[in-house]
XYZ file of N, CA and C in Angstrom:
645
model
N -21.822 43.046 -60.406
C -21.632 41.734 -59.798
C -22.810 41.328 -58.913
N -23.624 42.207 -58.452
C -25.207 41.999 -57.522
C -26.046 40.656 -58.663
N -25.994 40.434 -59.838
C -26.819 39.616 -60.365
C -26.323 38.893 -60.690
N -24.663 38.228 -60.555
C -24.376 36.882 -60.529
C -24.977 35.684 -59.767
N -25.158 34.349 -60.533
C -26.235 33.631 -60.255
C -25.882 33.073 -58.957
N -26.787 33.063 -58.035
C -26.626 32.210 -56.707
C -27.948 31.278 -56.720
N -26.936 30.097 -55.826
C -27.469 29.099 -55.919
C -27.743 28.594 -54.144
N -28.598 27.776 -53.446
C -28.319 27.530 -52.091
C -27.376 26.702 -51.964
N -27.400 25.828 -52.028
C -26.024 24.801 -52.032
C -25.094 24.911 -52.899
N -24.583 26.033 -53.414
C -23.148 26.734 -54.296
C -22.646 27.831 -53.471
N -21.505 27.706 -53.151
C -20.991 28.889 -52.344
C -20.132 29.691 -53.186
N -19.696 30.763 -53.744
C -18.864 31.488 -54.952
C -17.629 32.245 -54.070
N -16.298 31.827 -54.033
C -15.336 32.904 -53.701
C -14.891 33.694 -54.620
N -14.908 34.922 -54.319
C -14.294 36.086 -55.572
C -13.253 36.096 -54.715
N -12.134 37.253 -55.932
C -10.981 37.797 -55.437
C -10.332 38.103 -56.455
N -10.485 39.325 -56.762
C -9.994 40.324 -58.098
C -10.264 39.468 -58.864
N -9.326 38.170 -59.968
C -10.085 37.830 -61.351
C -10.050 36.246 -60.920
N -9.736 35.911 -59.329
C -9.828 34.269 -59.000
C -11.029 34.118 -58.641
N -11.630 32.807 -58.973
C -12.598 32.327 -58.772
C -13.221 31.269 -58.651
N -13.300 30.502 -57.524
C -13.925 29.553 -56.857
C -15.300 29.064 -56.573
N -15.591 27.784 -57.209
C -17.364 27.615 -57.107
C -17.093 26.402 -56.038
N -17.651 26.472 -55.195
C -17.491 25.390 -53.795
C -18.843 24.605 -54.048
N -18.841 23.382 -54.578
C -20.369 22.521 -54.013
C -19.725 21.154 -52.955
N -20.837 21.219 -52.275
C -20.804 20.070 -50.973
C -21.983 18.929 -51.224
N -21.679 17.806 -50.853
C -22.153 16.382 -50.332
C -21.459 15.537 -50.047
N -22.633 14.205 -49.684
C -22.238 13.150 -49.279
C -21.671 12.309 -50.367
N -22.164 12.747 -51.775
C -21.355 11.567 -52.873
C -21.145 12.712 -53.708
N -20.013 12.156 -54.939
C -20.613 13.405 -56.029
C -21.764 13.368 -56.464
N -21.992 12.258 -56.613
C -23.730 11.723 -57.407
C -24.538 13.203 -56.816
N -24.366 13.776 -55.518
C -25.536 14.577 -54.658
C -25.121 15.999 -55.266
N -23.628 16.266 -55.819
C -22.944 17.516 -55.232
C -22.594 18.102 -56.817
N -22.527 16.806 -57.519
C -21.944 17.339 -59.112
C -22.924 17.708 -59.642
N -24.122 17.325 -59.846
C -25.458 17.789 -60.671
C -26.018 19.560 -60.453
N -25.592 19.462 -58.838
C -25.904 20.660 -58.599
C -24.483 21.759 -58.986
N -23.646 21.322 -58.839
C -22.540 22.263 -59.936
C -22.519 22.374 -60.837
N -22.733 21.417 -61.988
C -23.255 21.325 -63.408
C -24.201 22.380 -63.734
N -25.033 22.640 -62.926
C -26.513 23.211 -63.118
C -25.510 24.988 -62.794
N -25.791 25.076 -61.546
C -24.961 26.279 -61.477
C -23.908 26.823 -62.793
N -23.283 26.050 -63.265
C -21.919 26.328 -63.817
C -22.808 27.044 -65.469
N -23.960 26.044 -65.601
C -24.782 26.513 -66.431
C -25.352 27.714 -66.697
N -25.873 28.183 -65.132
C -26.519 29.577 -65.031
C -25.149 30.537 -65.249
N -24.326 30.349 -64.668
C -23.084 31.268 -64.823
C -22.713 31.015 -66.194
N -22.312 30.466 -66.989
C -22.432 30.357 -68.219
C -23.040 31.732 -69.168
N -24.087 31.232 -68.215
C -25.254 32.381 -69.169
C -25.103 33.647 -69.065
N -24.639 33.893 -67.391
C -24.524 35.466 -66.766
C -23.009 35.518 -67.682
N -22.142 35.112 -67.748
C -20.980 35.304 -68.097
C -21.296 35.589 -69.986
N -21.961 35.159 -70.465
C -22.524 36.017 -71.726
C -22.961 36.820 -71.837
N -23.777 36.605 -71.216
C -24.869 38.302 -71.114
C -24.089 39.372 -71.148
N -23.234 39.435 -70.002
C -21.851 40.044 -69.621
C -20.758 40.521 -70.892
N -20.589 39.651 -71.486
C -19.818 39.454 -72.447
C -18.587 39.648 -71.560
N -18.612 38.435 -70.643
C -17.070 38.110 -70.021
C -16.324 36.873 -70.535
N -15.020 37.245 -70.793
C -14.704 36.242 -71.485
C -13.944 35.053 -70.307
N -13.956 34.203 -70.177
C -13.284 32.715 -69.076
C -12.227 31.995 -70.004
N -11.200 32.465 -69.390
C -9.859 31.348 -70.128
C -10.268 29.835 -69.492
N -10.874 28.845 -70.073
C -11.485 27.556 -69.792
C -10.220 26.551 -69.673
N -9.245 27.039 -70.183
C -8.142 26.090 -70.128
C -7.495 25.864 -69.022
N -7.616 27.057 -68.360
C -6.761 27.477 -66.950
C -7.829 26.979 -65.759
N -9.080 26.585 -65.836
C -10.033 26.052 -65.260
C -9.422 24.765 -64.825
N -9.496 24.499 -63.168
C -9.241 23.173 -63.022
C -10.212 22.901 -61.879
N -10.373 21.448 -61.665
C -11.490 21.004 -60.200
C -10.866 19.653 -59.554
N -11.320 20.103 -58.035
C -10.481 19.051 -57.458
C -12.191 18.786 -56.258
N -11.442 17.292 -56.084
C -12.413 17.105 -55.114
C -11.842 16.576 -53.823
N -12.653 16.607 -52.693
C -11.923 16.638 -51.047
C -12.120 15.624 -51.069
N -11.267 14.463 -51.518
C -12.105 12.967 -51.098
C -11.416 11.892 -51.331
N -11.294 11.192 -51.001
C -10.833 9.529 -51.417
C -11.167 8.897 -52.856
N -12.246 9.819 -52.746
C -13.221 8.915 -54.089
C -12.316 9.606 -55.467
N -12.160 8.473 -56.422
C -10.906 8.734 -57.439
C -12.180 8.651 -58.941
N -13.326 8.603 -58.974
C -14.163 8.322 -60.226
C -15.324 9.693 -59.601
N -14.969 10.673 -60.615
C -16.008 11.746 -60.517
C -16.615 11.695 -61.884
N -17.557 11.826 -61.782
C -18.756 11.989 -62.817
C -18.038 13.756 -63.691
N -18.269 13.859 -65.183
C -17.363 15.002 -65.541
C -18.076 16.386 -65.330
N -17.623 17.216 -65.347
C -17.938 18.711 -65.203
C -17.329 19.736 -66.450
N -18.234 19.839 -67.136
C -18.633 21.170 -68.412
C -18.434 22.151 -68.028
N -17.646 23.264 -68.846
C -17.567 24.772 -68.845
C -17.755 25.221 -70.131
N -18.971 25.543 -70.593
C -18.725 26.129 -71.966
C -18.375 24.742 -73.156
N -18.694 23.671 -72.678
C -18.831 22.262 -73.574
C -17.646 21.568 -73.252
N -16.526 22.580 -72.491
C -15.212 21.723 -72.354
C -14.375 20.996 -70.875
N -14.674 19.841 -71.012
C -14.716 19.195 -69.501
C -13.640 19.926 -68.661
N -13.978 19.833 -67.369
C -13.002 20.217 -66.623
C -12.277 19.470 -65.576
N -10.521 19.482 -66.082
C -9.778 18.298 -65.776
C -10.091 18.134 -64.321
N -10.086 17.347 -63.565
C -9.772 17.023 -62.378
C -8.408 16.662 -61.523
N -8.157 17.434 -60.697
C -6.348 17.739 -60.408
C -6.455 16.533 -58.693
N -4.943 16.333 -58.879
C -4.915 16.266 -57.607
C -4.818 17.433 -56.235
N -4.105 18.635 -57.014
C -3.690 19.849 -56.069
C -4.035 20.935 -57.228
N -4.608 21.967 -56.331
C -4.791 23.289 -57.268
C -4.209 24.205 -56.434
N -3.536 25.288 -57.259
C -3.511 26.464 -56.130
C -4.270 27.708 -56.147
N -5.083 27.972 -55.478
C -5.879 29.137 -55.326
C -5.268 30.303 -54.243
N -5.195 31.478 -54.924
C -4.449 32.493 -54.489
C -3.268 32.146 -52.875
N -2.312 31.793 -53.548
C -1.261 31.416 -53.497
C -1.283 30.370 -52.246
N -2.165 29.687 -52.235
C -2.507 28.351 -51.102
C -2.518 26.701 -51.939
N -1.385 25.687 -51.698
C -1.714 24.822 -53.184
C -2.670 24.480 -51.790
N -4.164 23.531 -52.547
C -4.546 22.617 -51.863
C -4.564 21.035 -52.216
N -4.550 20.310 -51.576
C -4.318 18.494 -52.203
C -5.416 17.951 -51.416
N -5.569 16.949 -52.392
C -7.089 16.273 -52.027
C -7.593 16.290 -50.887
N -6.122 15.203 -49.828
C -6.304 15.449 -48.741
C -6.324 16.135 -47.892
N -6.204 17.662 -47.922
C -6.141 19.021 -47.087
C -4.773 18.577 -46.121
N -4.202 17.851 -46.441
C -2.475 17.696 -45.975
C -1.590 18.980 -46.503
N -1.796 19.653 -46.781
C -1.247 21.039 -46.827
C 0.260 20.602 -47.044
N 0.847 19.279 -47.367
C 2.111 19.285 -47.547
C 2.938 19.830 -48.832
N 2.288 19.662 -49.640
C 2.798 20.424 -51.047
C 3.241 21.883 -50.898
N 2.031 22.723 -50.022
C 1.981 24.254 -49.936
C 3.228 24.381 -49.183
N 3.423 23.464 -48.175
C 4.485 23.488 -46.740
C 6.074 23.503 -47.920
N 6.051 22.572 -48.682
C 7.186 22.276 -49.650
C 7.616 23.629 -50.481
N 6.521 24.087 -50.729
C 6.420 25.586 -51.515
C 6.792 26.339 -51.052
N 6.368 26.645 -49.550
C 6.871 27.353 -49.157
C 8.435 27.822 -48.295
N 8.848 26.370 -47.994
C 10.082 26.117 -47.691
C 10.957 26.624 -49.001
N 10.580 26.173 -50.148
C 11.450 26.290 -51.344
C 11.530 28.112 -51.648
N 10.402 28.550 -51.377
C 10.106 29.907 -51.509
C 11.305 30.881 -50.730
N 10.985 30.218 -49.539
C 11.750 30.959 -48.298
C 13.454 30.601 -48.610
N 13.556 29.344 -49.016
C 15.279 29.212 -49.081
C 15.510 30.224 -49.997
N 15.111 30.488 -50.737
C 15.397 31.232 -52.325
C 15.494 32.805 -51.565
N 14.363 33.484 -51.334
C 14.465 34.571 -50.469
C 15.810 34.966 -49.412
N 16.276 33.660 -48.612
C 17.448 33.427 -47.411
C 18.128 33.884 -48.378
N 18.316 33.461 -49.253
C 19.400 33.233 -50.152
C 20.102 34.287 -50.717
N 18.710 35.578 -51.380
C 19.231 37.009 -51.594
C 19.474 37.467 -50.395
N 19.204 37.400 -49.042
C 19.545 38.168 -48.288
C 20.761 37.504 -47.516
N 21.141 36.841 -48.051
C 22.239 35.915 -46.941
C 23.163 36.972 -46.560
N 23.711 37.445 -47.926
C 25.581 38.774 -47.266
C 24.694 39.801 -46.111
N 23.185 40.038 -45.988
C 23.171 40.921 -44.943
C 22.585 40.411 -43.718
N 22.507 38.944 -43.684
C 22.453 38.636 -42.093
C 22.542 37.329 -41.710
N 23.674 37.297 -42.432
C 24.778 36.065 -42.553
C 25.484 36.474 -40.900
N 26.050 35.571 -40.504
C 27.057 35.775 -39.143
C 28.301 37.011 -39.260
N 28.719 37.067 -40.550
C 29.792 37.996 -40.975
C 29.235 39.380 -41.282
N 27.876 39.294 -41.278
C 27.459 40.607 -41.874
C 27.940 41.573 -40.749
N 27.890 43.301 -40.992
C 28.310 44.371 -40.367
C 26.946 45.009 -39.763
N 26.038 44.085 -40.534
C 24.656 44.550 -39.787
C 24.398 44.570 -38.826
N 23.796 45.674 -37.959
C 23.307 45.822 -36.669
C 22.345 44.326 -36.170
N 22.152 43.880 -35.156
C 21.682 43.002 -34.997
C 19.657 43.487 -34.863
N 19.623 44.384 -34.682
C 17.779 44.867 -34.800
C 17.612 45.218 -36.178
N 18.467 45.349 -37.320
C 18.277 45.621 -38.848
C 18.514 43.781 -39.282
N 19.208 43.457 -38.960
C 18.503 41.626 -39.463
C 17.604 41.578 -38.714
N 17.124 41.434 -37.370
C 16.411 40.807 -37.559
C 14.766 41.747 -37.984
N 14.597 42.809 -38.160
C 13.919 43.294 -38.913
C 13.803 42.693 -39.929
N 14.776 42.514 -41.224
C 14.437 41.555 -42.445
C 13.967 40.449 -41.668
N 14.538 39.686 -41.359
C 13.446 38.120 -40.993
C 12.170 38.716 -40.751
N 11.965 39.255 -39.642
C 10.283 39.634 -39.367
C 9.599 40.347 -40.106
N 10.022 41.190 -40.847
C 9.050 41.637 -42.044
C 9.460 41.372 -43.644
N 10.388 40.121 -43.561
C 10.294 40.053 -45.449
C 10.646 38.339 -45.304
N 10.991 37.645 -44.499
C 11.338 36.498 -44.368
C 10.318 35.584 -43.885
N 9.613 35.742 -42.046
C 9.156 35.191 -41.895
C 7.695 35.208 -42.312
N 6.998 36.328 -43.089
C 5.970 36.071 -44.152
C 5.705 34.864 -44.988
N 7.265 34.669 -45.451
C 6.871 33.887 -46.367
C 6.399 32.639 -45.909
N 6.783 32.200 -44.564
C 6.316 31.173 -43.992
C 5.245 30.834 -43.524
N 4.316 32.466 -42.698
C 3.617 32.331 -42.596
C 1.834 32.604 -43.284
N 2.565 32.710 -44.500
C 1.316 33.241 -45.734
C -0.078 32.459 -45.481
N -0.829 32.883 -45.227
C -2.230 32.045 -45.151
C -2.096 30.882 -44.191
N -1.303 31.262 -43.194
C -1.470 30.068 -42.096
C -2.519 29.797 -41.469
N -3.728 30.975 -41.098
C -5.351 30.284 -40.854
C -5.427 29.014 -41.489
N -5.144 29.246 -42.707
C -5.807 27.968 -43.834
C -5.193 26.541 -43.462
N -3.726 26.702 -43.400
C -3.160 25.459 -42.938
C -2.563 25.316 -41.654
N -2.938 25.536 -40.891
C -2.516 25.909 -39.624
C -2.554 24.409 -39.109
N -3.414 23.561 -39.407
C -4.199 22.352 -38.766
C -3.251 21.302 -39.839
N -2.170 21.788 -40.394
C -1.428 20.556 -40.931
C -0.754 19.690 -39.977
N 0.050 18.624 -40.077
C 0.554 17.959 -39.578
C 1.496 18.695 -38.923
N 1.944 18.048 -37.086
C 2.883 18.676 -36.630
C 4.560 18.490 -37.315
N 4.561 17.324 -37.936
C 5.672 17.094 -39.136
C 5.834 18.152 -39.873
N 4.826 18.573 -40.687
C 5.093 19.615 -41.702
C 5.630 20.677 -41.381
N 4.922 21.308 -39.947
C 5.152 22.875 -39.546
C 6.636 22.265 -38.810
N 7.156 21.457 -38.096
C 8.268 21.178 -37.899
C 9.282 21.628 -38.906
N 8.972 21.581 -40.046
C 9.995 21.731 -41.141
C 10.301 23.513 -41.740
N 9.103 24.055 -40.652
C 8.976 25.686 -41.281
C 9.877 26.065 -40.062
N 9.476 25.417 -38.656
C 10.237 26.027 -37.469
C 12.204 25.451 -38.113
N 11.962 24.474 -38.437
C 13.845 24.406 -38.287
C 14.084 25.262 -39.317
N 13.654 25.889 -40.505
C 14.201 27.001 -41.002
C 14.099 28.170 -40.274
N 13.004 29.160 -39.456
C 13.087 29.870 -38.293
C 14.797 29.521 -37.418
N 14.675 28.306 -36.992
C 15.735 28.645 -35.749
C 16.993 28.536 -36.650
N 17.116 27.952 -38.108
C 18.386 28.315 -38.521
C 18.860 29.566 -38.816
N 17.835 30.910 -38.966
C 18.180 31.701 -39.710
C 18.123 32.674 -38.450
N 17.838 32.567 -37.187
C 17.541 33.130 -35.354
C 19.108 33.048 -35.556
N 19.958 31.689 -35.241
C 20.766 31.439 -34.588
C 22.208 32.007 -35.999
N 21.772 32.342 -36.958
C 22.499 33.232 -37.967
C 22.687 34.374 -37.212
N 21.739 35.061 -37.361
C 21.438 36.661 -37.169
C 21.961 37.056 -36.037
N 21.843 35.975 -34.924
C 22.403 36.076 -33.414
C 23.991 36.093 -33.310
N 24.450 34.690 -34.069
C 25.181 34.510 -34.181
C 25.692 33.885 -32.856
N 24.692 32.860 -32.858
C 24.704 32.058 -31.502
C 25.802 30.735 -31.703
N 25.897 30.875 -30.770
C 26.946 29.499 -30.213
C 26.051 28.071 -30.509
N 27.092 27.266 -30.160
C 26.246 25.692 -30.579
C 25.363 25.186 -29.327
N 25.958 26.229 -28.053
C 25.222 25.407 -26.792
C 23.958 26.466 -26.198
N 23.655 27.669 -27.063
C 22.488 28.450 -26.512
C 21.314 27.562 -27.407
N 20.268 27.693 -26.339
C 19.158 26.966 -26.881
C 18.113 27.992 -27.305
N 17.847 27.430 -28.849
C 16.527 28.123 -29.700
C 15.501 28.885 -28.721
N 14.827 28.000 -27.678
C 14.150 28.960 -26.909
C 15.065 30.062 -26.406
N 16.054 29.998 -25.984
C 16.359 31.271 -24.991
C 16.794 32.169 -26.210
N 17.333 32.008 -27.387
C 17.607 33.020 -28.332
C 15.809 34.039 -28.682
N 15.043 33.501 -28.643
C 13.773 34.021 -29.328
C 12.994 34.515 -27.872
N 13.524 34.336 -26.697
C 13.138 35.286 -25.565
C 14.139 36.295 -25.466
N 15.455 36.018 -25.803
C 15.924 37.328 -25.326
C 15.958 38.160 -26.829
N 14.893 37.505 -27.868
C 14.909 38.729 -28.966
C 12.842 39.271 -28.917
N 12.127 38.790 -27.861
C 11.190 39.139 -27.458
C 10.598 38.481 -28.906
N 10.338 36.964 -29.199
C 9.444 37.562 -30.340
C 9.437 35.454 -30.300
N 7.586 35.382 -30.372
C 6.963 34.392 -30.300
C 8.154 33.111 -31.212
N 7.771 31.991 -30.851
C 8.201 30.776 -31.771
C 7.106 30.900 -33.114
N 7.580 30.230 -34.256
C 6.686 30.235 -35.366
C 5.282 29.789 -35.054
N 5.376 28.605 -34.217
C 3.949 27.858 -34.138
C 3.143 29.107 -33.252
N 3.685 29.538 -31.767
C 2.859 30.830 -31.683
C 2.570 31.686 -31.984
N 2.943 32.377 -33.423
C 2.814 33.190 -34.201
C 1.934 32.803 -35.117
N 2.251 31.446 -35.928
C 0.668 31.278 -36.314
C -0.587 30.940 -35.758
N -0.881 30.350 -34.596
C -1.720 30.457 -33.556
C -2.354 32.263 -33.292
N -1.501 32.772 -33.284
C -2.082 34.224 -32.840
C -2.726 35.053 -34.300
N -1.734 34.268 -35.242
C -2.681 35.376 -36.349
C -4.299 34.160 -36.557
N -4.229 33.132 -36.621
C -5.577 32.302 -36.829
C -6.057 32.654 -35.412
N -6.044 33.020 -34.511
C -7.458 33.675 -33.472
C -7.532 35.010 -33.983
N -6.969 36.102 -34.667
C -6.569 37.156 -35.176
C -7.593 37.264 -36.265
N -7.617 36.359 -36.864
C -8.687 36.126 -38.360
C -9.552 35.541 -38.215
N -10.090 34.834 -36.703
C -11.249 34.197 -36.141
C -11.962 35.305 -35.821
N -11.417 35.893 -35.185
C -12.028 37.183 -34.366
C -12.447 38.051 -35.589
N -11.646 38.693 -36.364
C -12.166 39.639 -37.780
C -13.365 39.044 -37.759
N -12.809 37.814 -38.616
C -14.520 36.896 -39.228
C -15.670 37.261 -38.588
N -15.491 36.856 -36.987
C -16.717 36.720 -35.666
C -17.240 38.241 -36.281
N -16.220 39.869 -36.004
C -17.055 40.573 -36.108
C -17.472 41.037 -37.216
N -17.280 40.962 -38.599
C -17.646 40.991 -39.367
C -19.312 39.951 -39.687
N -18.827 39.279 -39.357
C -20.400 38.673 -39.381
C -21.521 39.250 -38.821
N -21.162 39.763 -37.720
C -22.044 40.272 -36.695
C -22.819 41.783 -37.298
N -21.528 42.439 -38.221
C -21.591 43.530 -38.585
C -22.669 43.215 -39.736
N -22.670 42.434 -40.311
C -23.333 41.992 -41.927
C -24.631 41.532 -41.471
């Protein structure tokens, strides 16, 4: 992988067999020619190689308002232009509104509640530190999967991850109608969602910082 083609203005994300070619400008006019060109050289390395690219499963999206992109070739066969793609398990949408992923992941998480409901349902016989163990290590994951990335969505959206949090707190507790969400999640010692994703994005700021430093 040391002689895959780099380009200055092409940035390449790997990740086991996903793969992301990032070009930047001010128009496409500036940003597509130089992906075209790239996509070309890789082309070539990807023969040489004798690697084969499922081209069908190839999709490109662009960050922008602008709805007329000039087309983009892989191997002679254009590549569609989406409104939302998902790259390892993050959808993104044009507008980096992260609302689709937020939808996903709500839908994700009900489904999950759902197998675990008989064990930390209000009726369950479960100890109350064995639920909430499941929430904190198999539940609230799912909510917070790659929250660096969308962390900066709308306070609407993440609103909609916290009211699943305090419905499934005030389960496990088996709280009354008049204890309030905050005082249930202090007397179970354990951050609100939004401070929990706050702490892992300075968490993955900091990695980054020293890793850079290290490189």
């Amino acid at each position: 992988m040391n002689d895959i083609p780099k380009q200055n203005n092409i940035t390449l994300s790997l990740y086991a067999d996903d793969t992301a070619i990032i070009a930047q400008g001010k128009s496409p006019q500036t940003f597509i020619p130089a992906l075209q060109k790239y996509i070309l050289s890789l082309e070539t390395w990807l023969t040489n190689w004798k690697i084969q690219l499922n081209v069908d499963k190839t999709e490109a999206i662009i960050f922008s308002k602008i709805t007329n992109c000039p087309e983009v070739k892989l191997f002679g066969s254009p590549i569609p232009w989406k409104n939302e793609v998902k790259y390892l398990g993050v959808i993104l949408d044009r507008g980096l509104t992260f609302k689709s992923h937020i939808e996903h992941s709500r839908e994700k998480f009900n489904n999950a509640f759902r197998c675990q409901y008989s064990l930390i349902c209000r009726n369950s016989r479960l100890s109350l530190n064995n639920k909430l163990l499941i929430y904190l290590a198999y539940l609230r994951p799912i909510l917070t999967y790659a929250s660096p990335v969308w962390a900066c969505t709308a306070k609407y959206h993440l609103n909609k991850l916290e009211v699943l949090e305090n419905k499934t707190i005030r389960m496990i507790t088996n709280a009354c109608w008049y204890q309030r969400n905050v005082d249930l999640r202090q007397a179970l010692k354990i951050p609100s969602l939004k401070e929990f994703i706050q702490k892992i994005a300075e968490n993955s700021l900091k990695k980054s910082l020293i890793l850079t430093i290290l490189l």
